[in-house]
CSV table of C-alpha atoms in Angstrom, one decimal:
chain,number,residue,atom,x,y,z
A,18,UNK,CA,0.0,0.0,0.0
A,19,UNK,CA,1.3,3.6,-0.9
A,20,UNK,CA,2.8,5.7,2.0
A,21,UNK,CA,1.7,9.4,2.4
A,22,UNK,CA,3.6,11.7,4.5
A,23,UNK,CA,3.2,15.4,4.7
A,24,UNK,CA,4.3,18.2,7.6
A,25,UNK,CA,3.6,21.7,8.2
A,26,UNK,CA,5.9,24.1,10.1
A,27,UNK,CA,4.7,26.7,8.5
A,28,UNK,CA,5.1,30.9,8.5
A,29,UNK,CA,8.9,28.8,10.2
A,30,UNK,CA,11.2,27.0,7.6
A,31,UNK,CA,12.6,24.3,9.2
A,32,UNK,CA,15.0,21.5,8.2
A,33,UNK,CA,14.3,17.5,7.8
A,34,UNK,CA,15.9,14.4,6.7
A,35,UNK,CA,14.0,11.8,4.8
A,36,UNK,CA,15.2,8.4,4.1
A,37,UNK,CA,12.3,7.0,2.0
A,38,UNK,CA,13.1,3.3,2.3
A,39,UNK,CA,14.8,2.3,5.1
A,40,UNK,CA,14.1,-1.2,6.0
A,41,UNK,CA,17.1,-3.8,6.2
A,42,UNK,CA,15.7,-5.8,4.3
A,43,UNK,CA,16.6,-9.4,2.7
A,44,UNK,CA,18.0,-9.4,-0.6
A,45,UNK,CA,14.7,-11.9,-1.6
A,46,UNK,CA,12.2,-9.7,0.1
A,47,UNK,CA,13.2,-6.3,-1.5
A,48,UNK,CA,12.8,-8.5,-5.3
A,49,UNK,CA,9.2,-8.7,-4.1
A,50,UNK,CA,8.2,-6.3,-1.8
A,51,UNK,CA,10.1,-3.5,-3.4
A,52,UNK,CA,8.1,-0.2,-4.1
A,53,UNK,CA,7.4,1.4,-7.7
A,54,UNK,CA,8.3,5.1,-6.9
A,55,UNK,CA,9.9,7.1,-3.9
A,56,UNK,CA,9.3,11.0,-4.2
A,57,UNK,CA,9.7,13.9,-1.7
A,58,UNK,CA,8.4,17.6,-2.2
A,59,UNK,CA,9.1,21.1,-0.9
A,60,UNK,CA,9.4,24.3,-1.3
A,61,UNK,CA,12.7,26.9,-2.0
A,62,UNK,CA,12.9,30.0,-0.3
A,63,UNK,CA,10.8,32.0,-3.1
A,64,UNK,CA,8.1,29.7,-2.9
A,65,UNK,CA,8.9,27.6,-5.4
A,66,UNK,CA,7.6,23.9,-5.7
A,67,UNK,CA,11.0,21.4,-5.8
A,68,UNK,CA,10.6,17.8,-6.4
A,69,UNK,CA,12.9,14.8,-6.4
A,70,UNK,CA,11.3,11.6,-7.4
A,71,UNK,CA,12.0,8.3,-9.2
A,72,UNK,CA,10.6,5.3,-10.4
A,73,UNK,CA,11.6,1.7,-8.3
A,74,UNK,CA,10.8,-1.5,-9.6
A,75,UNK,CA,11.6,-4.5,-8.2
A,76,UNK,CA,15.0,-5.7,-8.7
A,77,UNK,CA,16.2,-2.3,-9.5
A,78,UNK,CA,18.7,0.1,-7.6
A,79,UNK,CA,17.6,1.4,-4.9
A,80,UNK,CA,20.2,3.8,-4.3
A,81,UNK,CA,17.7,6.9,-4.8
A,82,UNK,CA,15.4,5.7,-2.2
A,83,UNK,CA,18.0,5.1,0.7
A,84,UNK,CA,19.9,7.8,0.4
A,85,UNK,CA,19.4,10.2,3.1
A,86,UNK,CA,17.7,14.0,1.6
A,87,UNK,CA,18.1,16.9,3.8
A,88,UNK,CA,16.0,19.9,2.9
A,89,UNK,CA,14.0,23.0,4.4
A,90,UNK,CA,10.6,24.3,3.5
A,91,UNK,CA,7.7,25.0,5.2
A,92,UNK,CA,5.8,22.3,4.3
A,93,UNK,CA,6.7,18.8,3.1
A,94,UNK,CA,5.4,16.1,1.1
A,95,UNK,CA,6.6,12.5,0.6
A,96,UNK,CA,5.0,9.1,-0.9
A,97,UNK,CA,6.0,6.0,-1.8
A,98,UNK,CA,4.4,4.1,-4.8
A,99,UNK,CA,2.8,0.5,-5.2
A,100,UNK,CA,2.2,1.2,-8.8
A,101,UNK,CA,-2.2,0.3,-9.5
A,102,UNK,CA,-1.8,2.7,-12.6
A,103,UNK,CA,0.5,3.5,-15.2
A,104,UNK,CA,4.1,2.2,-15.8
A,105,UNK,CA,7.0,2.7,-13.5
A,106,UNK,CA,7.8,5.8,-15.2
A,107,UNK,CA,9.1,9.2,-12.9
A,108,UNK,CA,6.2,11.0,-15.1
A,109,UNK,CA,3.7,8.9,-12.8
A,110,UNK,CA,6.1,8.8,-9.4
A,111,UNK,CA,4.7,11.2,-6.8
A,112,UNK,CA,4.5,13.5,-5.8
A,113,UNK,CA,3.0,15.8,-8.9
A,114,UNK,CA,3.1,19.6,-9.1
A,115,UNK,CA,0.6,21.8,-10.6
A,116,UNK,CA,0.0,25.6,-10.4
A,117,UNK,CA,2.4,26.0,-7.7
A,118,UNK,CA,1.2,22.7,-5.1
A,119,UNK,CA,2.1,19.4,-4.5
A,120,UNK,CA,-0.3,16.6,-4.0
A,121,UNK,CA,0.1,13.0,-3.5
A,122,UNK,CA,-2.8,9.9,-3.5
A,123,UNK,CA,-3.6,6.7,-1.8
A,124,UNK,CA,-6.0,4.9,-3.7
A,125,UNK,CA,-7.8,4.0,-7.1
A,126,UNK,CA,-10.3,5.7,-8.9
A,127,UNK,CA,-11.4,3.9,-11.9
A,128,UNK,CA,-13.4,5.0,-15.3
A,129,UNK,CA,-10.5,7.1,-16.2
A,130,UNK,CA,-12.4,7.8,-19.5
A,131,UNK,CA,-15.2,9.6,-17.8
A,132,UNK,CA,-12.5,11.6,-15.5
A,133,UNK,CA,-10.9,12.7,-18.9
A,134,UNK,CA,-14.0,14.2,-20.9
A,135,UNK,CA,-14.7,15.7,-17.9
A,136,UNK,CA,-11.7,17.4,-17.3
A,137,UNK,CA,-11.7,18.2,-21.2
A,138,UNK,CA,-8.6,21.0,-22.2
A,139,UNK,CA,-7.9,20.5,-18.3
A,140,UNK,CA,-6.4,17.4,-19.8
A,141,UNK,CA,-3.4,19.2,-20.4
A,142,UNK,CA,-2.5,19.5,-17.1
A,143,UNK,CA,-1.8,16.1,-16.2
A,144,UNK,CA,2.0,14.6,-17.4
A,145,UNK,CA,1.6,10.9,-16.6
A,146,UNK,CA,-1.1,8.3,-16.9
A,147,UNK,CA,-2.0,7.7,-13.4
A,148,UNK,CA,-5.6,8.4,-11.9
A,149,UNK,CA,-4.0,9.9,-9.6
A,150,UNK,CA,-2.7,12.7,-11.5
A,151,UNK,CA,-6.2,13.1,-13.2
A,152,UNK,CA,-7.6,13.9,-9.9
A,153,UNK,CA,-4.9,16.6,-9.4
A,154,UNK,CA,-6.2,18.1,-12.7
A,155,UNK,CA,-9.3,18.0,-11.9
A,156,UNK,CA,-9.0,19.5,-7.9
A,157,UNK,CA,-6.5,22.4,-9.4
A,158,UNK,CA,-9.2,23.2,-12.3
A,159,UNK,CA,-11.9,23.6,-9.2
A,160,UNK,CA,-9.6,25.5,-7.1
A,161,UNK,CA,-8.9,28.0,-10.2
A,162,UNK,CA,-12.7,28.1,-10.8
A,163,UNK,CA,-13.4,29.0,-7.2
A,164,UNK,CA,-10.7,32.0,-6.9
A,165,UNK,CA,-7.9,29.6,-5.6
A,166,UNK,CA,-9.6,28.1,-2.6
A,167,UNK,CA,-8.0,24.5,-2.6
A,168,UNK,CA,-10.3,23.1,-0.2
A,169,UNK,CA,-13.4,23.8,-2.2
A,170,UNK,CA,-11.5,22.7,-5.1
A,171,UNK,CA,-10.6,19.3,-3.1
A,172,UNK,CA,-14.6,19.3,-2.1
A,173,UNK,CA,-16.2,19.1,-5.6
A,174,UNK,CA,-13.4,17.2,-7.4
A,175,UNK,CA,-13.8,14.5,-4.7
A,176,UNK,CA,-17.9,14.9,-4.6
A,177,UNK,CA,-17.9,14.6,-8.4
A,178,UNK,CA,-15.8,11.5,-8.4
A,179,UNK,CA,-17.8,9.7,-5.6
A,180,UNK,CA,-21.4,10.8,-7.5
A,181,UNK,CA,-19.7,9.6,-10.7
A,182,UNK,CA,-16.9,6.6,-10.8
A,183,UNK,CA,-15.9,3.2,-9.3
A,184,UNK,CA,-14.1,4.3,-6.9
A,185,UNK,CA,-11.7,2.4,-3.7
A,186,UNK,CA,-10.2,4.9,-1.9
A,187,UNK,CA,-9.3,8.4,-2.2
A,188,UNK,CA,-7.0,9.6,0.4
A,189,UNK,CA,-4.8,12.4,-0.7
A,190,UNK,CA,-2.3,15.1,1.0
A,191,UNK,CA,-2.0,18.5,-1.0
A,192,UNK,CA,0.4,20.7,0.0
A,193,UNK,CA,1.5,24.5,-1.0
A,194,UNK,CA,4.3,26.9,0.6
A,195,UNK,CA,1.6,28.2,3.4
A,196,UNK,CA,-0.7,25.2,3.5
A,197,UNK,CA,-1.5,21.8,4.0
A,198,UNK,CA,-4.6,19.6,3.2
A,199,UNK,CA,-5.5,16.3,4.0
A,200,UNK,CA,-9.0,14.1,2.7
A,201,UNK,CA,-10.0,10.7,4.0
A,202,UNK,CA,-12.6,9.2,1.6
A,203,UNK,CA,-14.0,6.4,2.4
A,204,UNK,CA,-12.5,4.2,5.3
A,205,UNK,CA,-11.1,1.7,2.9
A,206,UNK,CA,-7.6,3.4,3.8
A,207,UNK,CA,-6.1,4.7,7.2
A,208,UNK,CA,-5.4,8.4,7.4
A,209,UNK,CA,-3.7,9.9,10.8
A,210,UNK,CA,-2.5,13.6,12.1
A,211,UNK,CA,-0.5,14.8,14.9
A,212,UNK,CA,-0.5,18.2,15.7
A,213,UNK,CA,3.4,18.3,17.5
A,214,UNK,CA,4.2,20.9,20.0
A,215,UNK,CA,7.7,22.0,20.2
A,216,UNK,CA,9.5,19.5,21.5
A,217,UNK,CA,6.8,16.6,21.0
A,218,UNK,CA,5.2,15.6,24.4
A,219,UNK,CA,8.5,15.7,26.1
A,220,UNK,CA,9.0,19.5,24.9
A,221,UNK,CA,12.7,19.0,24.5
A,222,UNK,CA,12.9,16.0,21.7
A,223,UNK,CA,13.6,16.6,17.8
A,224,UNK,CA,11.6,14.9,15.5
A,225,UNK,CA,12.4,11.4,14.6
A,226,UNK,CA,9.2,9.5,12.5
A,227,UNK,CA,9.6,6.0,11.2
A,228,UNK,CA,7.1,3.9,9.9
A,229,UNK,CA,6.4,0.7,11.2
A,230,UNK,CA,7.0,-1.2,8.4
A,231,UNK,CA,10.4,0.8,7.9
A,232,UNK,CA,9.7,2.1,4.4
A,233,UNK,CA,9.6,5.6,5.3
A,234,UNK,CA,12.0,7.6,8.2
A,235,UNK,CA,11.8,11.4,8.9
A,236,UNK,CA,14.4,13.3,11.4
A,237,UNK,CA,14.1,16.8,12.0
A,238,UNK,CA,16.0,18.7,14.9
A,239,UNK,CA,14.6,22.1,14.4
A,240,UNK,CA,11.5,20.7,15.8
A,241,UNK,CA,12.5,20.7,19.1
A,242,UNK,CA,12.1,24.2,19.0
A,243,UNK,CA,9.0,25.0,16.7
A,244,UNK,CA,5.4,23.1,16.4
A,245,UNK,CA,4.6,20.7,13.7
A,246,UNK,CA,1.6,19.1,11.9
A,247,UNK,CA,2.3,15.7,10.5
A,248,UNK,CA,-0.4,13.3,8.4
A,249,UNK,CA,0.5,10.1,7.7
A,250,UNK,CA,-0.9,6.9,6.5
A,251,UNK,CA,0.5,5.1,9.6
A,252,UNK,CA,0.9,6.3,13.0
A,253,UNK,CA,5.1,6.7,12.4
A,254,UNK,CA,5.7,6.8,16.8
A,255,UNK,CA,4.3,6.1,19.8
A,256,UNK,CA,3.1,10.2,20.7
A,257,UNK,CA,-0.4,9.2,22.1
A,258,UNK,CA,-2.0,12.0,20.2
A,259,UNK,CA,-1.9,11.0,16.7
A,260,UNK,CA,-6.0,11.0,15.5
A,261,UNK,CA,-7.1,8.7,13.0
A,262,UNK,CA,-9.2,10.7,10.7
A,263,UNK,CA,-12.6,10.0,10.2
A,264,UNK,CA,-14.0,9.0,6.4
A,265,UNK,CA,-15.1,11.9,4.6
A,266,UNK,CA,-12.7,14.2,6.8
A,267,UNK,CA,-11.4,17.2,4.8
A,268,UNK,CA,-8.4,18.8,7.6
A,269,UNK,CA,-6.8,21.9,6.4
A,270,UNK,CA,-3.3,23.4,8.1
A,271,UNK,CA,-3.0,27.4,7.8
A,272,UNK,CA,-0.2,29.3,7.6
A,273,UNK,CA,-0.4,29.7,11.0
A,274,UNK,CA,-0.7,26.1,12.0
A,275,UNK,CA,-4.5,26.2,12.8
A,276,UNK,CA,-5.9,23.3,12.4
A,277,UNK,CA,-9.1,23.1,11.0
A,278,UNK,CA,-11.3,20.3,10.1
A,279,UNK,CA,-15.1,19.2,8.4
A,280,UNK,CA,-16.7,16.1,6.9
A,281,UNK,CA,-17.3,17.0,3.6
A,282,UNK,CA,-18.2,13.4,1.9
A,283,UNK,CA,-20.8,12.1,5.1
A,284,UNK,CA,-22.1,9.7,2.3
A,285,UNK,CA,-20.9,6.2,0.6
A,286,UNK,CA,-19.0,6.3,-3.1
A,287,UNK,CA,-22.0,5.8,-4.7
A,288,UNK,CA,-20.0,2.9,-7.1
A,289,UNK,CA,-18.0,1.6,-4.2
A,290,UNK,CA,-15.0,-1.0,-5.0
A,291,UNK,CA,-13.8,-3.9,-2.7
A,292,UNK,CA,-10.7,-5.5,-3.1
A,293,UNK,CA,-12.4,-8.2,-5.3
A,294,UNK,CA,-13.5,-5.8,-7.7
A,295,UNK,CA,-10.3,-4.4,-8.7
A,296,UNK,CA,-7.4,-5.7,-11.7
A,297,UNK,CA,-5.1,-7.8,-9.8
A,298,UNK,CA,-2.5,-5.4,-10.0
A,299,UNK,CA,-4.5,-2.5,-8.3
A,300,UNK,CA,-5.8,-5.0,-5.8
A,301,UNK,CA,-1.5,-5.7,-4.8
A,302,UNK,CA,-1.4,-2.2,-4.7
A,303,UNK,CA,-3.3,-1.3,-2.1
A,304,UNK,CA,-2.6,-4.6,0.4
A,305,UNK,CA,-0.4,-3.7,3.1
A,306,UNK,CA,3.6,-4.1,3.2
């Protein structure tokens, strides 16, 4: 199953590691556990969006993945990829940038057709052949149409898609410099948030993250001295006040750190898939590792 990851520090830059697969393990595991895509984004000084992203298949080098990335922004945004659609191509390795965010998505949304004559010369936005990516296009093209405001964007791109496609789970982080959004639709997948005082419950500890399964590790120091907002798909410690988020949750980060939060999709996808339903390479996709 993909891994999401995104933190806020935000108006504060601060610095973090990311090591974005870290687990030792055996030679004959790695061949077929191995992730499809390892990405990280941020943001430069000015505000603009940087990425660093490649495709892993199994078998493959995995030097990219392992090696250590120390960067600063205020807000950060990391995934790793089990590949349900489109090759193992960086074009469709998250995360993706558009219009100045970053999004990333765990998930599949099928009847890609439909999602492409909706989103019509929107189209053009979208690089790769992922659904994911198509939802991107289709969120940005509401945000645009709604004077920039991403979480009404997020709203009707996601209500359109539920009303409208098969769809198995749709949980997504969307990032830009001064903000952070997070949806949980339905409750096929796990979505979780931390909202990290200085220090973290101790109020004197840097950041150190890791996921259980060891794919994904995040160290930051200059959060012992500046709050935080973390989602993940995993509760990555053992801080007792990560909140799993509830389906249909939209939660939006400000600038300023508020936090605020709304169900915005109360009701079922109206063409719900289960596991069964889905091509046997989607369905691998979204088991756990």
């Amino acid at each position: 199953m993909c891994r999401l990851f995104g933190m806020s520090s935000a108006p504060r830059r601060t610095r973090a590691t990311f090591w974005l697969l870290d687990a030792p393990d055996s030679l004959e595991y790695q061949s077929h556990r191995m992730p499809d895509g390892t990405g990280l984004g941020w943001y430069a000084a000015g505000g603009g969006a940087q990425l660093r992203k490649a495709p892993l298949a199994a078998y493959e080098d995995r030097d990219f993945a392992e090696e250590a990335r120390e960067v600063e922004s205020t807000t950060f945004l990391a995934h790793i990829r089990f590949a349900s659609t489109g090759g193992l191509e960086a074009r469709n390795t998250h995360p993706f940038e558009q219009e100045g965010r970053l999004f990333a998505h765990n998930g599949v949304i099928e009847g890609l057709d439909l999602l492409d004559a909706e989103l019509a010369g929107d189209r053009s936005l979208v690089r790769g052949d992922t659904d994911s990516e198509r939802f991107f296009a289709l969120v940005t093209r509401e945000t645009r149409a709604r004077g920039g405001d991403v979480a009404a964007g997020i709203v009707h791109a996601a209500r359109w898609v539920a009303r409208n496609l098969p769809l198995y789970a749709l949980n997504v982080i969307l990032t830009a410099p001064d903000g952070m959004w997070a949806l949980r639709y339905p409750d096929t997948h796990k979505l979780y948030v931390l909202a990290r005082a200085a220090g973290g419950r101790h109020g004197d500890r840097h950041l150190d993250h890791s996921g259980t399964a060891g794919r994904m590790r995040v160290h930051s120091r200059d959060l012992a001295g500046a709050p935080s907002v973390v989602v993940a798909s995993e509760r990555m410690d053992d801080n007792p006040d990560w909140r799993l988020m509830e389906p249909g949750e939209l939660l939006h980060v400000g600038p300023d750190l508020a936090v605020a939060s709304r169900t915005v999709l109360p009701e079922e996808p109206a063409h719900r898939l289960r596991t069964a339903d889905l091509r046997p390479e989607a369905a691998a996709s979204q088991q756990a590792a």
